[in-house]
Each structure stands twice: as C-alpha cells, then as structure tokens.
Tab-separated table of N, CA and C in Angstrom:
chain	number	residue	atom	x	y	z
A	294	UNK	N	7.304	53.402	87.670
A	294	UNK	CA	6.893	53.627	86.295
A	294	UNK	C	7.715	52.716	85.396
A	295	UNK	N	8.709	53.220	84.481
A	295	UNK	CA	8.880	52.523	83.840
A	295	UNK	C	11.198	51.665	84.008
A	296	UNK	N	10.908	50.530	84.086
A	296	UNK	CA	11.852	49.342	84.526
A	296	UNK	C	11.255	49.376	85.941
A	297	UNK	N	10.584	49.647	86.891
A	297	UNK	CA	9.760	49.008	87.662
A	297	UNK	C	9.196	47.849	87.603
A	298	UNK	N	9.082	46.848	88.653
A	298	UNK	CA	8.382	45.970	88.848
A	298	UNK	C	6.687	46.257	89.099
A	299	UNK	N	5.812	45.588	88.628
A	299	UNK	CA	4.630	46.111	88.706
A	299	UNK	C	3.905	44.735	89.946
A	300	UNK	N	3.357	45.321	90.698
A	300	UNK	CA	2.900	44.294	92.077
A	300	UNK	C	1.450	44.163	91.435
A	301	UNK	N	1.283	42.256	91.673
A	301	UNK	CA	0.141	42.016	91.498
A	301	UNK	C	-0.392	41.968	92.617
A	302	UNK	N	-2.153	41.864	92.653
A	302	UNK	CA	-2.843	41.717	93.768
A	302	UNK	C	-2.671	41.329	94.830
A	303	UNK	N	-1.979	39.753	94.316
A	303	UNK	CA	-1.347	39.006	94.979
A	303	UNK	C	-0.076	38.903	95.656
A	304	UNK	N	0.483	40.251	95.484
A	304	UNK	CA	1.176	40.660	96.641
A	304	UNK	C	2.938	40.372	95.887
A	305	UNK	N	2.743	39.353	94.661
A	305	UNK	CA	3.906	39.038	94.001
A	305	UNK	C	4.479	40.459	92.918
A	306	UNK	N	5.727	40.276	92.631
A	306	UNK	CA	6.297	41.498	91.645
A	306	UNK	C	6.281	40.492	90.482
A	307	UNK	N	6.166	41.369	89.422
A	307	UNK	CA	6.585	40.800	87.795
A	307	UNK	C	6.952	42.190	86.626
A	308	UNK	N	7.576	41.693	86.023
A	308	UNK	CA	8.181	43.372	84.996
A	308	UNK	C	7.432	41.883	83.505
A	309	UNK	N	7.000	42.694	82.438
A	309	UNK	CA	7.055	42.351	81.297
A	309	UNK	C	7.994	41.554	80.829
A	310	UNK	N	7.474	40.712	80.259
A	310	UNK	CA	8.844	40.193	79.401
A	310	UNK	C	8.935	40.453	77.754
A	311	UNK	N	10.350	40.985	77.568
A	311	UNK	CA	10.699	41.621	75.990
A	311	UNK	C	10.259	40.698	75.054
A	312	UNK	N	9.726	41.500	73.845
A	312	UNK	CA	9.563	40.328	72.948
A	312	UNK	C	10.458	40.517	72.228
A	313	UNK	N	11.080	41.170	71.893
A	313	UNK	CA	12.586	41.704	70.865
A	313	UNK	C	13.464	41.752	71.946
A	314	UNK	N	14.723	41.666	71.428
A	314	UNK	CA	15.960	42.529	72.807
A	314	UNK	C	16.262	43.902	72.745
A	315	UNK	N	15.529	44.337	71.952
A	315	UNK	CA	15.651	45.320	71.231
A	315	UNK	C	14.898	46.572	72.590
A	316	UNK	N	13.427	45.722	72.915
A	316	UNK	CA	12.491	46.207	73.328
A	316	UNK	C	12.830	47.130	74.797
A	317	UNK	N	13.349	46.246	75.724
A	317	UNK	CA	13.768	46.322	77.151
A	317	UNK	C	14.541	47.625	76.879
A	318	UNK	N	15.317	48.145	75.694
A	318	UNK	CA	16.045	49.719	75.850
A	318	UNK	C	14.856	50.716	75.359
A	319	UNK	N	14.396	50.447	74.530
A	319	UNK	CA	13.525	51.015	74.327
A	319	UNK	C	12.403	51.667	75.269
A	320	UNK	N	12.131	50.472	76.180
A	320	UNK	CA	10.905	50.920	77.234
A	320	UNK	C	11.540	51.726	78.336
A	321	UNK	N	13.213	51.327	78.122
A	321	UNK	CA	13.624	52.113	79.348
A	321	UNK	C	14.112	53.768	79.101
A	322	UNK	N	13.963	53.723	77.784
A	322	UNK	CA	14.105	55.469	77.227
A	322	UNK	C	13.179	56.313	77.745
A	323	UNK	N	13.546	57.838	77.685
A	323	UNK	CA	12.785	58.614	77.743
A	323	UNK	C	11.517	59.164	76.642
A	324	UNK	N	10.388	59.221	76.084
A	324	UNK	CA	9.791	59.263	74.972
A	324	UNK	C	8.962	60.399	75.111
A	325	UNK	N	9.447	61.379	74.610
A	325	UNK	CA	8.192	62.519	74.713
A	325	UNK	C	7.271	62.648	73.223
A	326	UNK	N	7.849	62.085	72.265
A	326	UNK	CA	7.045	62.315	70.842
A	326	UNK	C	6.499	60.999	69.874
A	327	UNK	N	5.623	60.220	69.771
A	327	UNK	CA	5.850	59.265	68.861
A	327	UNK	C	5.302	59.243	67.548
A	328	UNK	N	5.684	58.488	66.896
A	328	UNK	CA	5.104	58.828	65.437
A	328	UNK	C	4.716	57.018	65.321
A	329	UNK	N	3.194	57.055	65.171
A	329	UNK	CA	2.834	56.098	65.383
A	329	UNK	C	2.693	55.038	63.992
A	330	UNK	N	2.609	54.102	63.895
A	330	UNK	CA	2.627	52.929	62.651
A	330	UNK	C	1.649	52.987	61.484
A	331	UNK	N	0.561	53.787	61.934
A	331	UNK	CA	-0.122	54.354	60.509
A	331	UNK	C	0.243	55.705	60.156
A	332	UNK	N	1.102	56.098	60.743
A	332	UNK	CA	1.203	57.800	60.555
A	332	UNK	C	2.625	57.700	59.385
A	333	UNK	N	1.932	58.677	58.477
A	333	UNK	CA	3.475	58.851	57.208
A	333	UNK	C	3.652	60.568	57.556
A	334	UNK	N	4.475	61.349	57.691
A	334	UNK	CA	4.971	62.558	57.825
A	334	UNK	C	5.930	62.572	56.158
A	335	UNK	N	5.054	63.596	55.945
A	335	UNK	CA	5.417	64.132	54.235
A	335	UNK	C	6.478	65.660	54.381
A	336	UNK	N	7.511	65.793	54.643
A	336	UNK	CA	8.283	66.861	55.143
A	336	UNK	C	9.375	66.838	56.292
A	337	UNK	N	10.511	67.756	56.347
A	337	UNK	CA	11.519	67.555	57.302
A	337	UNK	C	10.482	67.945	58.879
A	338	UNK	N	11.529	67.342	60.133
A	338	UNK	CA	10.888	66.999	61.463
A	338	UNK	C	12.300	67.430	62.077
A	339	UNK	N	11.935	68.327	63.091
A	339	UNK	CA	12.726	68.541	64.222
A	339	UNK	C	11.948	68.043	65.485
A	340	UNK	N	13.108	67.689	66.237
A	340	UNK	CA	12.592	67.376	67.633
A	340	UNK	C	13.399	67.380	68.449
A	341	UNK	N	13.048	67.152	70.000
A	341	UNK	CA	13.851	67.579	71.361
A	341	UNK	C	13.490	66.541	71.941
A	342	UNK	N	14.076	65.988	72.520
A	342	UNK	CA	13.930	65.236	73.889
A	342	UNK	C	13.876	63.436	73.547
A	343	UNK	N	12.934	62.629	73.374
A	343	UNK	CA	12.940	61.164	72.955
A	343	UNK	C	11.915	61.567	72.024
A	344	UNK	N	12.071	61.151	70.520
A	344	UNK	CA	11.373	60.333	69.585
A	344	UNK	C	11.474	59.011	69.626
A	345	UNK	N	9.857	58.724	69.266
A	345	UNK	CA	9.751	56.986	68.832
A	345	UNK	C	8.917	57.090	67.657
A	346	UNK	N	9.540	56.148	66.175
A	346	UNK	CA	9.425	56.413	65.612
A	346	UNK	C	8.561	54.616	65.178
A	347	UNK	N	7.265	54.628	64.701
A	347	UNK	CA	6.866	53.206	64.453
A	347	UNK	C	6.475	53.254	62.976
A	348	UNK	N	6.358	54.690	62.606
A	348	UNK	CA	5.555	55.121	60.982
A	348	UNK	C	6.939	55.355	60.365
A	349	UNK	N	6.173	56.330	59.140
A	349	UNK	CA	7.438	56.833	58.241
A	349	UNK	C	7.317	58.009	57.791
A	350	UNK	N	8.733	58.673	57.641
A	350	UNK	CA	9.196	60.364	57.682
A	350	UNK	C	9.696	60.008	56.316
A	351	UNK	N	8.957	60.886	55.486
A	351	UNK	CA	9.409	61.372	54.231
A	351	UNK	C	10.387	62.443	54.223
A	352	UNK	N	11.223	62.892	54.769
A	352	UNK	CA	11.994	64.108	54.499
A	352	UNK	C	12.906	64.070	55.819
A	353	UNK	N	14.016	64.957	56.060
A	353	UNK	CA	15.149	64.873	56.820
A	353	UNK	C	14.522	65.005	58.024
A	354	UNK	N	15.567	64.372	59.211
A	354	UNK	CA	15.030	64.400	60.834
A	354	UNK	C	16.396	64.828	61.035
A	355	UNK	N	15.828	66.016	62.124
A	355	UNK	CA	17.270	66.637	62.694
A	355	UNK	C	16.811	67.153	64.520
A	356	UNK	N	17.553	66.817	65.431
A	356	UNK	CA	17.386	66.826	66.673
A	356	UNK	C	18.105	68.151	67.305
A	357	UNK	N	17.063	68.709	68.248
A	357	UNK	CA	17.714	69.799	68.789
A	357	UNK	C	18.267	69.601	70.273
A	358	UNK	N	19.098	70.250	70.661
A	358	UNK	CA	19.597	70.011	71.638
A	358	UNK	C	20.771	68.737	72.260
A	359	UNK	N	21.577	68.213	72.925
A	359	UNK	CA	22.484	67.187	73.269
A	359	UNK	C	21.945	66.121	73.431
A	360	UNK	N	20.519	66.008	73.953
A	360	UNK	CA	20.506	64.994	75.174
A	360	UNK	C	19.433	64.121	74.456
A	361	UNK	N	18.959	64.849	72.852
A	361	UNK	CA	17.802	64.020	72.217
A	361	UNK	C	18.020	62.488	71.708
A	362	UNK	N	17.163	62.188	71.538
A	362	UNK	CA	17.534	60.300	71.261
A	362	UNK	C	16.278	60.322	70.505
A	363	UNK	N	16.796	59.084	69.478
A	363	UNK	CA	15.335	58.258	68.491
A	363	UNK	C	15.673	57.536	68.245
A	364	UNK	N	14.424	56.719	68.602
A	364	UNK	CA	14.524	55.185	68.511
A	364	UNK	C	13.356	54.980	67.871
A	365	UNK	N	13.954	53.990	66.562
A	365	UNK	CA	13.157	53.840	65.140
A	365	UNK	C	12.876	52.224	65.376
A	366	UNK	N	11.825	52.243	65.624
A	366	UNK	CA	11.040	50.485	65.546
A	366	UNK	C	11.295	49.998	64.458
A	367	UNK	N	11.223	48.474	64.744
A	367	UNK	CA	11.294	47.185	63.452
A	367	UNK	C	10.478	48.207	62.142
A	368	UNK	N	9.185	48.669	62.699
A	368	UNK	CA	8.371	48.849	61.799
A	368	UNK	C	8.250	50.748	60.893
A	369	UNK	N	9.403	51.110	61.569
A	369	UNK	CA	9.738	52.499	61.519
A	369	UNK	C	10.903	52.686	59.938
A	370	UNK	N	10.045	53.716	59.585
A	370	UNK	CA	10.863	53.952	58.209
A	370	UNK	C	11.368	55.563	58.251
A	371	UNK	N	12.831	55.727	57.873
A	371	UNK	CA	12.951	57.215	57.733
A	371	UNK	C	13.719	57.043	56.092
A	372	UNK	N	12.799	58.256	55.446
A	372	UNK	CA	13.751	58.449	54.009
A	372	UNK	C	14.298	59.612	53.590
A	373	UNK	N	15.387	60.298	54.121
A	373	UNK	CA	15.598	61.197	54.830
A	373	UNK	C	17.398	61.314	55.440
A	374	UNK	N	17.738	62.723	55.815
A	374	UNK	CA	18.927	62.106	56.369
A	374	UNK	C	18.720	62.333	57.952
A	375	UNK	N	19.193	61.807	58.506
A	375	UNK	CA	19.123	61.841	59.888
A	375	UNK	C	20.128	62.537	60.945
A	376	UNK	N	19.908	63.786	61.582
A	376	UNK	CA	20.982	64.212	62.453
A	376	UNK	C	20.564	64.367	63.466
A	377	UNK	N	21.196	63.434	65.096
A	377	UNK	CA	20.961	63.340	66.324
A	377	UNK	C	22.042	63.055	67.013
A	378	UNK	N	21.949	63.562	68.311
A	378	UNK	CA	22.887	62.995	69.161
A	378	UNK	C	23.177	61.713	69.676
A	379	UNK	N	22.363	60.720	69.644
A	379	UNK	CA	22.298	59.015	70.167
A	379	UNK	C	20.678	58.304	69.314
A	380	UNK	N	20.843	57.404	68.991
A	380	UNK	CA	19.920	56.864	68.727
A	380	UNK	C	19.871	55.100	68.898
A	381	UNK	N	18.754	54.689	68.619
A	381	UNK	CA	18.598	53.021	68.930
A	381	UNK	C	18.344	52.954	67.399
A	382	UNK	N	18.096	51.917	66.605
A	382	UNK	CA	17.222	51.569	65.136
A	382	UNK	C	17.312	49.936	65.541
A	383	UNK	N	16.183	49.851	65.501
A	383	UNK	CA	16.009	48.212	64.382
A	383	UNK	C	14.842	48.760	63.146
A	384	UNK	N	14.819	49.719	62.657
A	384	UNK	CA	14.005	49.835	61.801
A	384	UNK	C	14.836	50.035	60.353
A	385	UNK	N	14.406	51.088	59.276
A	385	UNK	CA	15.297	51.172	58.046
A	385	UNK	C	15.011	52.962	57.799
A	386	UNK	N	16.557	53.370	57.442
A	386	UNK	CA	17.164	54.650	57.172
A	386	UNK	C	17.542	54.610	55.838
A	387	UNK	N	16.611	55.195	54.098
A	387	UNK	CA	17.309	55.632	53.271
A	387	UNK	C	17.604	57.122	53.420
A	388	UNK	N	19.340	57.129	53.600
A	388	UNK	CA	20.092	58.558	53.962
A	388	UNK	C	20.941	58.407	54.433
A	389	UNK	N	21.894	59.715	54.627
A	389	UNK	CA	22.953	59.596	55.328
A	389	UNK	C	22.654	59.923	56.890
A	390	UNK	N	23.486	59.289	57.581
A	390	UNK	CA	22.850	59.472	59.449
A	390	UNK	C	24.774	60.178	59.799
A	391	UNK	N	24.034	61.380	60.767
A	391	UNK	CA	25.122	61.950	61.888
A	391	UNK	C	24.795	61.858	63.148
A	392	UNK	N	25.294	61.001	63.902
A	392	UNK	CA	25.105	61.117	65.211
A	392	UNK	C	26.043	61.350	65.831
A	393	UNK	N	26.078	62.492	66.751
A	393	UNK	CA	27.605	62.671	67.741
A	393	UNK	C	28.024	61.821	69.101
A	394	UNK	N	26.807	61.085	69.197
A	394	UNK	CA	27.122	59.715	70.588
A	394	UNK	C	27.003	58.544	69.785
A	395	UNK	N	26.282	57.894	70.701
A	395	UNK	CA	26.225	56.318	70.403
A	395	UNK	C	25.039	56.294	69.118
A	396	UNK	N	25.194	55.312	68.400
A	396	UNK	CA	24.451	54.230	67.623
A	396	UNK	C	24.377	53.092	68.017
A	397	UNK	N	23.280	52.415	67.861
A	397	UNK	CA	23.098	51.261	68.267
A	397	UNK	C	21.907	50.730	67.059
A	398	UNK	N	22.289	49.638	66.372
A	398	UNK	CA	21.461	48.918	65.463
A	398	UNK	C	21.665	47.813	65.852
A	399	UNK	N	19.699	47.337	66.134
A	399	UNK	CA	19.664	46.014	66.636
A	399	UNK	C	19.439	45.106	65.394
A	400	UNK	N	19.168	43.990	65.612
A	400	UNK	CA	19.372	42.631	64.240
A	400	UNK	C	18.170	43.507	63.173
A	401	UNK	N	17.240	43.244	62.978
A	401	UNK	CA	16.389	44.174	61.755
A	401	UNK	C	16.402	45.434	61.465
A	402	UNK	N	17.723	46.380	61.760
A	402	UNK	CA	18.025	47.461	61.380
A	402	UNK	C	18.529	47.573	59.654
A	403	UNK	N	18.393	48.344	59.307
A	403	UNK	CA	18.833	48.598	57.744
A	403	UNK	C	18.919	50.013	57.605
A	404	UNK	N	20.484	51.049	57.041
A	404	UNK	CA	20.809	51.937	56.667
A	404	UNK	C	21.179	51.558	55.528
A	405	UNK	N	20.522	52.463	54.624
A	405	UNK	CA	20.678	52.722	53.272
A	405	UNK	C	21.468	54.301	53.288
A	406	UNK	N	23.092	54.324	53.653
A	406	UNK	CA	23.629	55.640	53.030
A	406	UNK	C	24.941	55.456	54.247
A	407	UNK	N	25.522	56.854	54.145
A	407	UNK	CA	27.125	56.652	55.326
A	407	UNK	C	25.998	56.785	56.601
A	408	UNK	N	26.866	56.059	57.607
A	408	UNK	CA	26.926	56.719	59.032
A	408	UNK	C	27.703	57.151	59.677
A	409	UNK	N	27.843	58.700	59.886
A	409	UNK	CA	29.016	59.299	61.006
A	409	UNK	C	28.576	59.031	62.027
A	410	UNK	N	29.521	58.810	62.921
A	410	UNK	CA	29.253	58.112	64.115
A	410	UNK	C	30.212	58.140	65.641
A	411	UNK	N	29.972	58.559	66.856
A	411	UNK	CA	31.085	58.831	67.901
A	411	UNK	C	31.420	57.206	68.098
A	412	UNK	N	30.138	56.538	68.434
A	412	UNK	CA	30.336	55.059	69.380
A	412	UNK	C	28.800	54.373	68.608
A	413	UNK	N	29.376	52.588	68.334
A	413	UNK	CA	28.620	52.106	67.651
A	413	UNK	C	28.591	50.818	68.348
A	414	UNK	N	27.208	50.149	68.335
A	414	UNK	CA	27.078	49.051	68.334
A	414	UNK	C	26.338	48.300	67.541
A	415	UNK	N	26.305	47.297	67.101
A	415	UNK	CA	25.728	46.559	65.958
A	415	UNK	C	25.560	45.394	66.411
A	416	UNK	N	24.567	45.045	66.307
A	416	UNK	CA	23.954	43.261	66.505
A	416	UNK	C	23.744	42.825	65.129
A	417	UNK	N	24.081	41.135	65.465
A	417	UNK	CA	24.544	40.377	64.555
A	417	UNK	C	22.778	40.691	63.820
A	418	UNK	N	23.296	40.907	61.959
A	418	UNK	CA	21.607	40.717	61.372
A	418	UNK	C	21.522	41.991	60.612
A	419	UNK	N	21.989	43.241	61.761
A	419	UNK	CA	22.186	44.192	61.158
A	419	UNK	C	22.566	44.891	59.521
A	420	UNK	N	22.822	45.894	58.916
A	420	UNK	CA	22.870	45.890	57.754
A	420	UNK	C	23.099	47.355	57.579
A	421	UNK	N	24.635	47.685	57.145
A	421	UNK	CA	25.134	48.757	56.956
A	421	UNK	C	25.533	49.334	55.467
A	422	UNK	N	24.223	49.716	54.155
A	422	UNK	CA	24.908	49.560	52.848
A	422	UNK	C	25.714	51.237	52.856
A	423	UNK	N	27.105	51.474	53.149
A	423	UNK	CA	27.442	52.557	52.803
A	423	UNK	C	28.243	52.583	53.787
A	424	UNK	N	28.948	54.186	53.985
A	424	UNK	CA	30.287	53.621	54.587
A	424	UNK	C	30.245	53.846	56.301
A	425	UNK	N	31.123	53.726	57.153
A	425	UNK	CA	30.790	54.227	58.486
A	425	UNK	C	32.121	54.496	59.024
A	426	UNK	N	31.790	56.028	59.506
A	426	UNK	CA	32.904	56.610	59.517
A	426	UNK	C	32.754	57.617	60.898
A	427	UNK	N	33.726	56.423	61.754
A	427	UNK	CA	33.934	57.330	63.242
A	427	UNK	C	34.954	59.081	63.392
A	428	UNK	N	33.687	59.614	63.707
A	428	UNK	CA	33.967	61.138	64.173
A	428	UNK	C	34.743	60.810	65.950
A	429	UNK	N	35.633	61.819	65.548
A	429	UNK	CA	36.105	62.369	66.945
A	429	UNK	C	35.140	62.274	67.954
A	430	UNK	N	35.441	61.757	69.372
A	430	UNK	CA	34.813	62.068	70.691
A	430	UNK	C	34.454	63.497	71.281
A	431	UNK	N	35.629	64.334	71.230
A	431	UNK	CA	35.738	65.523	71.443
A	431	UNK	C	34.506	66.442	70.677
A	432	UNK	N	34.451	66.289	69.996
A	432	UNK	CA	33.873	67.265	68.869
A	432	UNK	C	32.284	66.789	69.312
A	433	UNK	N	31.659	65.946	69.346
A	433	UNK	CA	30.395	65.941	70.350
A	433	UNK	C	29.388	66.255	69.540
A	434	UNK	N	29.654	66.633	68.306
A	434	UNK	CA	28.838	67.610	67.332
A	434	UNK	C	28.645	66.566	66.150
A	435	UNK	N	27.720	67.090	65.139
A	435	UNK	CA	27.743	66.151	63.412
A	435	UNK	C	28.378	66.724	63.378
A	436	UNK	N	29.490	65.923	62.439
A	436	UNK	CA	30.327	66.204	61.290
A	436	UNK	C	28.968	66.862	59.970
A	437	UNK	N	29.905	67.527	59.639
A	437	UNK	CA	29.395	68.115	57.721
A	437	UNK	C	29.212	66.917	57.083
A	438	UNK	N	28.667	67.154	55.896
A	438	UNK	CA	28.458	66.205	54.997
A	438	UNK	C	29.704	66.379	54.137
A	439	UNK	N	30.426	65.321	53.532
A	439	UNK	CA	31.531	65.168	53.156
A	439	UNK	C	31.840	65.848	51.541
A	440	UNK	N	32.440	66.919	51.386
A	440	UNK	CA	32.636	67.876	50.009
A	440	UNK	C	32.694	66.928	49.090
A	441	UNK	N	31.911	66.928	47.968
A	441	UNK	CA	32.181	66.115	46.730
A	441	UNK	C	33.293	66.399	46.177
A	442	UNK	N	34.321	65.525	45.125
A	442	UNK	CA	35.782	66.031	45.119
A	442	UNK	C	35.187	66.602	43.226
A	443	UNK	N	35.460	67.658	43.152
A	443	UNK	CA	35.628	68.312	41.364
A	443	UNK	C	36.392	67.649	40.229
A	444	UNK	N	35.365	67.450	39.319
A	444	UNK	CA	35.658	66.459	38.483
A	444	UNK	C	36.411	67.780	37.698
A	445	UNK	N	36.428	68.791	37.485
A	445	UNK	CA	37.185	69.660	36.732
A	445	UNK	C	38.715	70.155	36.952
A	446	UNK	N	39.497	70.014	35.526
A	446	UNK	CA	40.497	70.079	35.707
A	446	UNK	C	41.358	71.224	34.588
C-alpha cells in the first residue's frame, strides 16, 4: 500500500515521484479524515487519528487522543487555534498552535500567532510571525495559553 513499490506489468518496480518534499511524508502518514480543497468548515473541529487538511477551517482544531497528527497542504488554511499532538504544515495557520511532539513546517508554511512546541523542524522559506516557545518533553501535553499580565495597579 502505501511507501510500497507498485509492480508494473512488466514485471519492473516504480514508487511515485514527489512533487513537493513535502509530499513523500505526507503519503507516508496515516489519514483517516480529509478536508478537501473546495471544502470551507464554518465552526470548531475535533478529530482522532490523521487529518489532511487541503480546504479551510474557520474556527479552532483540537485533536483527541496522543497519537493524532495533521497535516495542512500548501493549499490548506486554518483560522483558528490549533491543538495537536504532531503535525506536518506547508500550508497557513491564523492562531496560536500547541503541539506536545514534533512540528514540522515545510518551505510554504505560514503561522500567523505563537507556537508551543516539544520538537521543531523548519525548512528554509518557512515563516514564523509570533513567538515560539519550546514546552518541556516530559509534560507530553499543550501548554495553557499564556495569562495576560494586568494592566491594573
């Protein structure tokens, strides 16, 4: 199935070739939900297991369980804040993002807000407007959203 070689007739193997670098992690994820490139979602979204995200989420995305992942295409928009355990993006996030594993933003990624974050990777292109701020390993969990400090005195 999938990172398999697929056998032609002819008895030869061949796998696809990526058109992004982006692509090859992507195909090798698990995907149980997608939200496809004409589809706009007007409201918050929970989910379990692999999202793929090619449309756009009007309202917060929050993941249940450890092991969930979303991976937001070039063409994938979230406006919204985002809380998951691992995710991929080359797409664009206005919000703040918590993830308790890895991040990974490939070159046409764009966050608009903070990212908490366990483990990050960033390809050159990328685009981080806001701050990014590594959470503990241990803790495995989102961090809170950070207390506004009282202007009263």
């Amino acid at each position: 199935m999938f990172g398999k070689s697929a056998k032609s007739s002819s008895g030869s193997t061949s796998s696809p070739a990526p058109s992004h670098h982006g692509d090859q992690k992507i195909r090798s994820a698990q995907i149980d939900t997608i939200i496809g490139k004409g589809t706009t979602i007007d409201g918050d979204l929970r989910f379990s297991g692999g999202l793929h995200v090619e449309g756009v989420i009007k309202g917060n995305l929050a993941a249940d369980g450890d092991n969930a992942t979303l991976i937001l295409s070039e063409h994938g928009h979230i406006q919204g804040e985002v809380r998951v355990p691992s995710m991929v993006l080359n797409g664009a996030i206005d919000g703040d993002v918590f993830a308790g594993g890895k991040v990974e933003l490939f070159e046409k990624a764009r966050i608009c807000g903070d990212v908490y974050y366990n483990l990050l990777e960033m390809a050159v292109g990328a685009e981080v407007n806001g701050k990014l701020v590594r959470q503990k390993p241990e803790s495995g969990k989102f961090a809170p959203p950070p207390v506004p400090a009282s202007d009263s005195e």
